[in-house]
XYZ file of C-alpha atoms in Angstrom:
203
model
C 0.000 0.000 0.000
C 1.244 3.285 -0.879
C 1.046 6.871 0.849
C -1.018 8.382 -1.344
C -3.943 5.546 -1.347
C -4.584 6.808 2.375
C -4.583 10.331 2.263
C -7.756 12.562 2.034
C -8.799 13.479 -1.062
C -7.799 17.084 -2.072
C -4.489 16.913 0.432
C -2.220 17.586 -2.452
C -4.843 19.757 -4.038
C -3.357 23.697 -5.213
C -3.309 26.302 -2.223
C -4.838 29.059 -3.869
C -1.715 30.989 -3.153
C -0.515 33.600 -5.131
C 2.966 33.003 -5.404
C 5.985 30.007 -4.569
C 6.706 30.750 -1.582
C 3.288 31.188 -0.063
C 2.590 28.136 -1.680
C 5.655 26.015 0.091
C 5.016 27.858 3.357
C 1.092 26.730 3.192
C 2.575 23.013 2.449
C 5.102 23.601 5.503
C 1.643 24.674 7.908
C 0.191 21.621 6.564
C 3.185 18.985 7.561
C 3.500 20.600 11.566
C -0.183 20.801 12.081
C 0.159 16.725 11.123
C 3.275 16.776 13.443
C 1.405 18.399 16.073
C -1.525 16.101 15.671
C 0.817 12.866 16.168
C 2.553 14.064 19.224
C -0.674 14.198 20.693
C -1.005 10.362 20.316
C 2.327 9.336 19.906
C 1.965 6.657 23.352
C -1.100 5.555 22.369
C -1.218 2.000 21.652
C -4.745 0.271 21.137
C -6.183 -0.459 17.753
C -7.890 2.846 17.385
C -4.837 4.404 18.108
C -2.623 2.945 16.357
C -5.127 3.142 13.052
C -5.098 7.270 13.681
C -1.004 7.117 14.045
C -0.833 5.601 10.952
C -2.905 8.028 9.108
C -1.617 10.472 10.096
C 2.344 9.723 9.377
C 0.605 8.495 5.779
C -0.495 12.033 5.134
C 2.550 14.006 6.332
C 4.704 11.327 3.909
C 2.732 12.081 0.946
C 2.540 15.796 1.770
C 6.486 15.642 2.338
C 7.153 13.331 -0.980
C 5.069 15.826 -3.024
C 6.711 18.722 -1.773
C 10.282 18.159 -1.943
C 9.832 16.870 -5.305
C 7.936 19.988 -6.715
C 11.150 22.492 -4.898
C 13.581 19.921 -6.635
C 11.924 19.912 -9.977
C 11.012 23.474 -10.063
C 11.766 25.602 -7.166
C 15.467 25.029 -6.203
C 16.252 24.987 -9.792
C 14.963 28.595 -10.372
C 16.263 30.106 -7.147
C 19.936 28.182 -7.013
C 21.507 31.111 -9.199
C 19.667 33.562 -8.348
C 20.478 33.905 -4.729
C 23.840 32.799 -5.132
C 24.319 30.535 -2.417
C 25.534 27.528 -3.069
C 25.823 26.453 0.383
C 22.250 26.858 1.722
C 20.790 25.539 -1.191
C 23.311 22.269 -1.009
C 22.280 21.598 2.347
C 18.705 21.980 1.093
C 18.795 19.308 -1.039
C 20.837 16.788 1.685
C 18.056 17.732 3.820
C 15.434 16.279 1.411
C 17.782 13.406 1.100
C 17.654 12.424 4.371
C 13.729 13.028 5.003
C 13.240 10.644 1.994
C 15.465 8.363 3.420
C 13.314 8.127 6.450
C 9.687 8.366 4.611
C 10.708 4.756 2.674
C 11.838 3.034 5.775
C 8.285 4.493 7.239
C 6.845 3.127 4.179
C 7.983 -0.518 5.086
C 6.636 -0.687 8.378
C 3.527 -0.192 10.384
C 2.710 1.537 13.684
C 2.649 -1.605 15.752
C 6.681 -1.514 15.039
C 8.923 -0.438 17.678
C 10.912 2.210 15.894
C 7.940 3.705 14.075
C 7.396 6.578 16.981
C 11.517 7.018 16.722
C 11.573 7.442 12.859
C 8.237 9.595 12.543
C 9.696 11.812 15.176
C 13.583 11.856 14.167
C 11.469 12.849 10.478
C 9.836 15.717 12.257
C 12.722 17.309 13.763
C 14.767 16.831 10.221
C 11.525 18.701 8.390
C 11.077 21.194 11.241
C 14.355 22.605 10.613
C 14.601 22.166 7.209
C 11.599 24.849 7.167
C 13.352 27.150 9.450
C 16.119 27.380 7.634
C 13.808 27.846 4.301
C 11.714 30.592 5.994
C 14.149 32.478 7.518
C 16.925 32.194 5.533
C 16.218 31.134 1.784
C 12.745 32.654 1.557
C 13.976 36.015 1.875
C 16.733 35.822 -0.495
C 14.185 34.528 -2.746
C 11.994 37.458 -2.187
C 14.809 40.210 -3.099
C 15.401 38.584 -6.085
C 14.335 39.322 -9.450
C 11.759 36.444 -9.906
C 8.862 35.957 -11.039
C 7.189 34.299 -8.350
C 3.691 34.189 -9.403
C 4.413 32.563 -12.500
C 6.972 29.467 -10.705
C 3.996 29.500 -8.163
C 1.934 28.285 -11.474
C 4.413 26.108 -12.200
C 4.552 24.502 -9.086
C 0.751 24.327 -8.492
C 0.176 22.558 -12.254
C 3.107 20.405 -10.858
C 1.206 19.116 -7.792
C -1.794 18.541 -9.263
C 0.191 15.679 -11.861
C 1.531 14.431 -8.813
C -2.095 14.037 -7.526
C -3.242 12.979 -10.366
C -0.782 10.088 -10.833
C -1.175 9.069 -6.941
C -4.529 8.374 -7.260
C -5.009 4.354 -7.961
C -6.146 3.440 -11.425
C -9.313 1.939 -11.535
C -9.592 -2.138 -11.461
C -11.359 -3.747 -14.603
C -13.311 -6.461 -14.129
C -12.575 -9.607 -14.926
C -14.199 -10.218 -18.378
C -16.040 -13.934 -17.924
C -15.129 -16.531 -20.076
C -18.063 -17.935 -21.844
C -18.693 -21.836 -21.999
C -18.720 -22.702 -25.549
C -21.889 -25.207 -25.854
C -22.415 -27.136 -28.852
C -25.513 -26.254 -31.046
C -28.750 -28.216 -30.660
C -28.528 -29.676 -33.623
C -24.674 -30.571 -33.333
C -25.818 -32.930 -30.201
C -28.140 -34.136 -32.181
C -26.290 -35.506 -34.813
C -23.761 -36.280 -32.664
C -26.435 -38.621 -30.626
C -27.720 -40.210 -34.102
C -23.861 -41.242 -34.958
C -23.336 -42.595 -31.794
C -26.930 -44.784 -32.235
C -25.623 -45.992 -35.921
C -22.671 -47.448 -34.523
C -23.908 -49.366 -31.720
C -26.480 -50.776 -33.685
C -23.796 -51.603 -36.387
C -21.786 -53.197 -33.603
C -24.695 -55.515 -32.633
């Protein structure tokens, strides 16, 4: 089972923001209000529980994967020269290494495993700063350029809603019933009469 099959509908839906970076900062709001939301429950351990711990670490991976692959593809790319630091945006792009990293091994396992509250969380704190460091540092840079941010915040928001689009599963065909081929009427018939012919023959 993937991510994507149990988030909400609309999750990875377009902000209605007006630019890039309002729409990466609404994605950010979205990923620590699901952060939030598991450290509420994060000891909880019957069924229920467990079912709403797994949801919820489902969403924030899908939001995450769909994020970091629309500021790879499209944001990072347009900024990288423009603010003219190497460094920040390098460390960027580890960052997103690592969170991936930890989304697949979350991917493999469910919340009854011991280490999923240590991996969820360890994810949290890498993402948490990764967004500090976009917010307070990058963002601006970004802002002082000479960008057009409306138009990447297109981009990015046409983007995401492919990514949606692909996530969601394909519909299952039916299995198309074999028919039984039965002979004709007339076939058994005639098949009946040959039979007759021969055992009469034979007597």
């Amino acid at each position: 089972m993937k991510f994507t099959d149990l988030v909400p509908k609309g999750i990875f839906a377009g902000s209605g923001a007006e630019d890039a970076i309002s729409i990466l900062t609404a994605d950010h709001d979205k990923v620590q209000a699901l952060f939030a939301k598991y450290e509420e429950i994060k000891d909880v351990t019957d069924a229920r529980g467990l079912q709403e711990k797994q949801r919820i670490v489902a969403a924030a991976c899908a939001e995450l994967t769909v994020h970091t692959q629309v500021e790879e593809e499209i944001f990072y790319p347009a900024v990288r020269g423009i603010i003219d630091d190497a460094d920040l945006m390098n460390e960027a792009q580890v960052e997103h290494d690592g969170a991936k990293a930890l989304i697949g091994q979350l991917g493999a396992m469910t919340a009854k495993h011991e280490m999923f509250n240590a991996k969820f969380t360890v994810l949290a704190e890498y993402v948490k700063h990764h967004i500090k460091e976009e917010q307070t540092e990058m963002f601006p840079k970004v802002r002082l350029a000479e960008l057009d941010l409306v138009q990447l915040g297109q981009r990015m928001t046409a983007r995401k809603q492919e990514l949606a689009q692909a996530a969601r599963p394909a519909k299952r065909r039916a299995p198309i019933k074999k028919q039984r081929t039965t002979a004709h009427p007339k076939s058994r018939t005639a098949t009946h009469r040959k039979s007759a012919t021969r055992r009469h023959a034979s007597a």
